[in-house]
Every structure is written in C-alpha cells, then in structure tokens.
Short mmCIF file of C-alpha atoms in Angstrom, two decimals:
data_model
loop_
_atom_site.label_atom_id
_atom_site.label_comp_id
_atom_site.label_asym_id
_atom_site.label_seq_id
_atom_site.Cartn_x
_atom_site.Cartn_y
_atom_site.Cartn_z
CA MET C 1 86.93 -3.54 85.50
CA GLN C 2 87.91 -3.18 81.85
CA VAL C 3 87.18 -0.47 79.54
CA GLN C 4 85.51 -2.53 76.80
CA GLN C 5 83.17 -4.02 79.37
CA LEU C 6 82.27 -0.24 80.10
CA ALA C 7 81.81 0.29 76.65
CA TYR C 8 79.45 -2.88 76.32
CA PHE C 9 77.64 -1.73 79.65
CA LEU C 10 76.98 1.91 77.88
CA ALA C 11 75.78 0.26 74.91
CA VAL C 12 73.26 -1.71 76.77
CA ALA C 13 72.19 1.05 78.95
CA GLU C 14 71.52 3.11 75.68
CA ALA C 15 69.60 0.44 74.00
CA ARG C 16 67.87 -1.21 76.96
CA HIS C 17 68.11 -4.43 75.04
CA PHE C 18 71.02 -6.73 74.86
CA THR C 19 70.76 -8.01 71.07
CA ARG C 20 70.27 -4.52 69.80
CA ALA C 21 73.38 -3.25 71.86
CA ALA C 22 75.35 -6.08 70.23
CA ASP C 23 74.53 -5.13 66.86
CA VAL C 24 75.45 -1.58 67.94
CA VAL C 25 79.04 -2.41 69.04
CA GLY C 26 79.63 -5.26 66.42
CA VAL C 27 79.84 -8.27 68.66
CA SER C 28 77.58 -11.59 69.23
CA GLN C 29 75.14 -11.15 71.70
CA PRO C 30 76.65 -13.77 73.99
CA THR C 31 80.07 -12.16 73.99
CA LEU C 32 78.30 -8.98 74.79
CA SER C 33 76.38 -10.78 77.84
CA LYS C 34 79.45 -12.42 79.11
CA GLN C 35 81.16 -9.28 79.40
CA VAL C 36 78.89 -7.29 81.01
CA ARG C 37 78.09 -10.46 83.61
CA ALA C 38 81.90 -10.31 84.12
CA LEU C 39 81.70 -6.78 85.06
CA GLU C 40 78.70 -7.24 87.32
CA ASN C 41 80.83 -10.38 88.87
CA SER C 42 83.83 -7.82 89.41
CA LEU C 43 81.64 -5.10 91.03
CA GLY C 44 79.50 -7.61 93.16
CA THR C 45 76.42 -6.53 92.25
CA ALA C 46 74.00 -6.52 89.08
CA LEU C 47 73.60 -3.63 86.85
CA PHE C 48 70.76 -4.52 84.68
CA THR C 49 67.35 -6.17 85.56
CA ARG C 50 66.88 -8.66 82.70
CA THR C 51 63.28 -9.07 81.21
CA ARG C 52 61.66 -10.76 78.42
CA HIS C 53 61.61 -7.56 76.41
CA GLY C 54 64.96 -6.05 77.40
CA ALA C 55 67.06 -4.63 80.22
CA GLU C 56 66.48 -1.96 82.82
CA LEU C 57 69.23 -0.27 84.85
CA THR C 58 69.49 -1.29 88.51
CA SER C 59 70.15 1.50 91.07
CA ALA C 60 73.88 0.41 90.75
CA GLY C 61 73.80 0.65 86.79
CA GLU C 62 72.46 4.25 87.54
CA THR C 63 75.25 5.25 89.83
CA LEU C 64 78.12 3.67 87.54
CA LEU C 65 76.53 5.17 84.17
CA PRO C 66 78.03 8.69 84.35
CA HIS C 67 81.48 7.38 85.58
CA ALA C 68 81.33 4.99 82.59
CA ARG C 69 80.71 7.67 80.24
CA ARG C 70 83.44 9.63 81.54
CA ILE C 71 85.66 6.74 81.45
CA VAL C 72 85.20 5.74 78.19
CA ILE C 73 85.45 9.06 76.66
CA ASP C 74 88.62 9.95 78.26
CA VAL C 75 90.33 6.65 77.07
CA ALA C 76 88.71 7.39 73.48
CA ASN C 77 90.23 11.03 73.60
CA ALA C 78 93.73 9.52 74.83
CA GLU C 79 93.77 7.19 71.97
CA ARG C 80 92.84 9.84 69.45
CA ALA C 81 95.61 12.36 70.88
CA VAL C 82 98.20 9.54 70.68
CA HIS C 83 97.31 8.73 67.12
CA GLU C 84 97.27 12.57 65.78
CA ILE C 85 100.48 13.12 63.81
CA ALA C 86 102.48 16.03 64.89
CA GLN C 87 101.58 19.56 63.41
CA LEU C 88 98.15 18.83 62.95
CA ARG C 89 98.66 16.80 59.68
CA ARG C 90 95.77 14.41 60.74
CA GLY C 91 92.78 14.72 63.16
CA ARG C 92 89.28 15.39 63.13
CA VAL C 93 87.03 18.35 65.08
CA ARG C 94 83.39 17.28 65.72
CA LEU C 95 81.84 20.48 66.26
CA GLY C 96 78.33 21.17 67.10
CA ALA C 97 76.25 24.64 66.84
CA THR C 98 72.96 26.22 66.79
CA PRO C 99 71.47 27.18 63.50
CA SER C 100 71.98 30.83 63.80
CA MET C 101 75.73 30.29 64.32
CA ILE C 102 75.90 27.99 61.56
CA ASP C 103 74.01 30.29 59.17
CA GLY C 104 75.78 33.44 60.58
CA LEU C 105 79.32 33.49 62.05
CA LEU C 106 80.67 30.10 61.40
CA PRO C 107 81.42 29.66 57.82
CA ASP C 108 84.08 32.16 58.38
CA VAL C 109 85.70 30.54 60.91
CA LEU C 110 85.55 27.13 59.55
CA ARG C 111 86.94 28.73 56.16
CA GLU C 112 89.90 30.11 58.01
CA PHE C 113 90.81 26.88 59.87
CA ARG C 114 90.41 24.87 56.93
CA LEU C 115 92.91 26.90 54.82
CA THR C 116 95.46 26.65 57.83
CA TYR C 117 94.78 22.93 58.64
CA PRO C 118 93.68 21.31 55.10
CA ASP C 119 94.17 17.68 56.59
CA ILE C 120 91.91 18.17 59.59
CA GLU C 121 88.34 16.70 59.08
CA LEU C 122 85.65 18.90 60.05
CA GLU C 123 82.35 17.13 61.56
CA VAL C 124 79.34 19.84 61.97
CA GLN C 125 76.19 18.96 63.87
CA GLU C 126 73.37 21.61 63.87
CA ALA C 127 71.09 21.24 66.85
CA GLY C 128 69.58 23.34 69.85
CA SER C 129 71.58 23.86 72.77
CA ARG C 130 70.37 21.17 74.92
CA VAL C 131 70.92 18.50 72.64
CA LEU C 132 74.43 19.63 72.08
CA THR C 133 75.10 19.84 75.65
CA ASP C 134 73.96 16.17 75.92
CA HIS C 135 76.02 15.13 73.08
CA LEU C 136 78.90 16.87 74.67
CA LEU C 137 78.46 14.91 77.60
CA ALA C 138 78.14 11.77 75.88
CA GLY C 139 81.33 12.34 74.11
CA ARG C 140 79.80 12.56 70.43
CA LEU C 141 81.30 16.29 70.37
CA ASP C 142 84.22 17.84 70.80
CA ILE C 143 83.21 21.63 71.13
CA ALA C 144 79.75 23.33 70.61
CA VAL C 145 78.66 26.86 70.12
CA LEU C 146 75.47 27.43 72.10
CA ILE C 147 73.12 29.60 74.09
CA VAL C 148 73.39 29.85 77.85
CA PRO C 149 71.71 29.29 79.96
CA LEU C 150 69.34 27.55 77.88
CA ALA C 151 72.17 24.70 77.93
CA VAL C 152 72.05 22.16 80.33
CA SER C 153 74.45 22.77 83.19
CA SER C 154 77.02 20.36 84.14
CA PRO C 155 80.28 20.41 86.03
CA ASP C 156 81.89 18.29 83.26
CA ILE C 157 80.97 21.15 80.80
CA GLU C 158 83.40 24.46 80.39
CA THR C 159 81.59 27.32 79.05
CA HIS C 160 83.32 30.47 77.69
CA LEU C 161 80.85 33.22 76.99
CA VAL C 162 81.85 34.88 73.96
CA PHE C 163 79.22 37.75 72.76
CA ARG C 164 75.77 38.80 73.43
CA GLU C 165 73.56 38.40 70.60
CA ARG C 166 70.65 40.90 69.56
CA LEU C 167 67.38 39.42 68.57
CA VAL C 168 65.14 41.56 65.97
CA LEU C 169 61.94 41.05 64.49
CA ALA C 170 62.20 39.91 60.97
CA SER C 171 59.12 40.83 58.78
CA PRO C 172 58.24 40.47 55.01
CA ARG C 173 59.17 43.72 53.16
CA ASP C 174 55.63 44.88 52.81
CA ALA C 175 54.64 44.45 56.35
CA TRP C 176 57.69 46.09 58.04
CA LEU C 177 56.61 47.50 61.35
CA GLY C 178 59.41 50.33 61.47
CA GLU C 179 62.71 50.65 62.90
CA GLU C 180 61.48 49.53 66.53
CA VAL C 181 58.68 47.50 67.94
CA ALA C 182 57.90 46.69 71.57
CA VAL C 183 57.51 43.02 72.87
CA THR C 184 53.68 44.26 73.35
CA ASP C 185 53.52 44.85 69.76
CA LEU C 186 54.07 41.00 69.07
CA ASN C 187 50.51 40.52 70.63
CA ASP C 188 48.82 41.64 67.43
CA LEU C 189 51.24 39.66 65.00
CA PRO C 190 50.91 36.34 63.30
CA LEU C 191 54.30 34.62 64.28
CA VAL C 192 56.30 31.99 62.59
CA MET C 193 57.45 30.00 65.34
CA PHE C 194 60.36 27.40 65.76
CA ARG C 195 59.62 23.73 66.81
CA GLU C 196 59.54 22.80 70.42
CA GLY C 197 62.96 22.58 72.29
CA TYR C 198 64.42 25.51 70.05
CA ASP C 199 66.27 28.19 71.87
CA LEU C 200 64.59 30.89 70.01
CA ARG C 201 61.08 29.68 70.84
CA ASP C 202 61.75 29.68 74.33
CA VAL C 203 63.13 33.19 74.52
CA THR C 204 60.14 34.51 72.32
CA VAL C 205 57.38 32.66 74.23
CA ARG C 206 58.90 33.74 77.79
CA ALA C 207 59.10 37.40 76.37
CA CYS C 208 55.77 37.35 75.42
CA ASN C 209 54.31 35.74 78.80
CA ARG C 210 56.38 38.41 80.77
CA ALA C 211 54.55 41.06 78.72
CA GLY C 212 51.26 39.27 79.75
CA PHE C 213 50.13 37.44 76.66
CA GLU C 214 50.30 34.62 74.95
CA PRO C 215 51.87 34.68 71.39
CA ARG C 216 49.64 33.87 68.43
CA PHE C 217 51.35 31.13 65.78
CA ALA C 218 50.62 31.38 61.92
CA VAL C 219 53.17 28.62 61.41
CA GLU C 220 55.31 26.69 63.86
CA GLY C 221 57.47 23.76 63.89
CA GLY C 222 60.48 24.66 61.73
CA GLU C 223 64.33 25.35 61.62
CA MET C 224 66.06 28.65 61.25
CA GLY C 225 65.98 28.09 57.39
CA ALA C 226 62.41 27.18 57.05
CA VAL C 227 61.43 29.88 59.70
CA LEU C 228 63.02 32.52 57.23
CA ARG C 229 61.68 31.40 53.96
CA PHE C 230 58.19 31.50 55.44
CA VAL C 231 58.68 34.89 56.72
CA GLU C 232 59.73 35.70 53.03
CA ALA C 233 56.55 34.24 51.61
CA GLY C 234 54.58 36.34 53.92
CA LEU C 235 53.19 33.92 56.26
CA GLY C 236 54.31 35.92 59.49
CA HIS C 237 56.83 37.48 61.54
CA ALA C 238 59.58 35.71 63.59
CA VAL C 239 62.01 36.62 66.29
CA VAL C 240 65.69 36.01 65.29
CA PRO C 241 69.17 37.01 65.58
CA GLU C 242 70.14 39.85 63.73
CA ILE C 243 73.08 38.02 62.10
CA VAL C 244 70.92 35.79 60.10
CA LEU C 245 69.43 38.69 58.26
CA SER C 246 72.61 39.88 56.90
CA SER C 247 72.04 37.99 53.62
CA ARG C 248 68.33 38.09 53.35
CA THR C 249 67.29 41.01 51.28
CA ASP C 250 63.79 39.86 51.13
CA LEU C 251 63.17 40.55 54.80
CA ALA C 252 62.88 43.84 56.88
CA ARG C 253 64.25 44.12 60.50
CA SER C 254 62.84 45.97 63.24
CA TRP C 255 64.67 46.38 66.64
CA ILE C 256 62.73 45.12 69.70
CA VAL C 257 62.84 47.55 72.46
CA GLU C 258 60.69 47.61 75.90
CA PRO C 259 62.59 45.51 76.82
CA PRO C 260 65.47 44.76 74.10
CA LEU C 261 65.70 41.08 73.50
CA ALA C 262 69.04 39.43 73.56
CA ARG C 263 70.81 36.04 74.70
CA GLU C 264 74.25 34.85 75.40
CA VAL C 265 76.36 32.72 73.24
CA ALA C 266 79.03 30.58 74.58
CA VAL C 267 81.67 27.85 73.42
CA ALA C 268 81.59 24.86 75.50
CA HIS C 269 83.42 21.86 75.75
CA ARG C 270 84.65 19.20 78.15
CA ASP C 271 88.08 19.85 80.23
CA VAL C 272 90.45 21.23 77.76
CA SER C 273 93.14 18.71 78.67
CA SER C 274 91.02 15.89 77.28
CA LEU C 275 90.22 17.60 73.92
CA PRO C 276 92.35 16.16 71.04
CA LEU C 277 94.96 18.73 69.54
CA ALA C 278 92.92 19.37 66.63
CA ALA C 279 90.03 20.08 68.56
CA ARG C 280 91.98 22.44 71.08
CA THR C 281 93.48 24.54 67.88
CA PHE C 282 89.97 24.97 66.79
CA ARG C 283 88.71 25.98 70.23
CA ASP C 284 91.61 28.60 70.53
CA LEU C 285 90.55 29.90 67.02
CA LEU C 286 86.56 30.10 68.10
CA LEU C 287 87.55 32.02 71.06
CA ARG C 288 89.85 34.63 69.18
CA LYS C 289 87.22 35.01 66.63
CA LEU C 290 84.03 35.03 68.29
CA GLY C 291 85.27 36.87 71.42
#
C-alpha cells in the first residue's frame, strides 16, 4: 500500500468517476486505474464497483475511506513541516471561520500575525460550522473558528472553547424595539433570515420553536453581510452576534431576554502535533487573543 495509491483512491471516492478523478490529480485515466487496481490487489478486495456511469465504493472501500484520508493528511502535514524554513520565514496557514468571526474579531488577529510573520501566507475561508468541520476532517483547513455544538463532533478534531457570544436583535433605526425584547416578541416581527445550514438560522428557529411559534421570514437566504444590509434597508429584523453591530451605525440593537440567546465559540483543529509550525503558531495566537 502506497501513499500515492491512497491519494488516487480518495480522488475516485470523491469524484465517483475514474476519468474525472484522473483530471483532478493530473494523471492519465489508465495510470490512475492501474494504481487503484494495484491497491485493491494488495488488500485482496475490490474497493469500487465499476459501472458504465462511474464508480461506487464497496463496503471495503467505505471502511478504508477515513483511514486513507488520515494517512494522506498526515503525510501532507509532515511534508509541509519538513519544508518549512526555521523561524517561520516560510509557510501557510489555512484558516476557516464563520462570517460573524470574520466580520468581527478575526481582522485584528490576522493583522497582528501578519505584522509578526510577514512571510507566512494566510488563506481564509468563510463558511458555516458544519462545512468548516468537514473541511478540517478532509485536510482542507488547518484551523477553524466555529460554533459548538453546531459543528460536527469527531474524535479527530480538538476543540477549545474561547468565549460565549451574546446574540442580539438588529433592527432598522426607525423600528427600534427598545433596550430589551423577549423571544416571544419575535413572533410578531418580519425577520431577515440566513440561508439553510447557517448557524444563526438554527439558533433563531430553535429559540422560536421552544417559545411555541414558527418565525415569519420577510427575506431569507443571505450571508452575514447581506442580512445586515437588508435590515439597514428596512426589510425586517435579524438575530445576530453583538460583535457585528460595532461598526453598523445605521442599525439599532436590542438585548434578547427571556431567555437570553448566546452561543459558544471554539478554536478547532486536528491533532496539534500534526499541524505545520505556522499553523501551530497562529493557533496559539488565536487562543491568547480570543480566550
């Protein structure tokens, strides 16, 4: 069993097609098929059921899949670590975060890291917590700042709670409801709602359901920036983290009480010993600044 064979196996498992997988990894389809068949021969069992339209994992292939991912990720991490030059003169950090973190707290952390380590590349991905967890598991990210317990639980991911984030009701200035509102008050309000799968959508809908009603959506489907702009335009109200309103002077804030709404923010990553030096250094800064 060779690491390259496992990488080809993973490409076919994701593409469910040998030709498309070959295009992804940059080899010819016969070369990829030959290596996958060699892997199957070494294991003594078929990993794919080949059809006219593609390829599906067998039960043996499903069993191999998480182990193959872990091995390929570990080898890639080892190669990155070996190739880094001492004193962080080269490297890359692949960071994922929820939109509210990117809009609120992360710019200052990124700026400090960049000033200290100007030669380290920073790659930032914005997504919901479940997507970020999937990308950590697949090795596409080194570190993620996400919401728990909305993120997918996995023994391969370490999470460090850093703070509890208070949620508030954002309203147009001319439709401010006062310093405090109860969750039941949302029953009469047109809400600007995030897209399906968005952390804040889940939190808001669950809170309304526990209060005995279904929320009414005036507009739905946006990301953080779009939702805030829609509220500024007077289309409705939205439940958002307090931090994102700090620079939004056109929006009014009401504390949500009875019950107060909040969520826990965590820094997540794979086993810290497998992280490249640059990513470990950035992780340590994150924990200091957010904790």
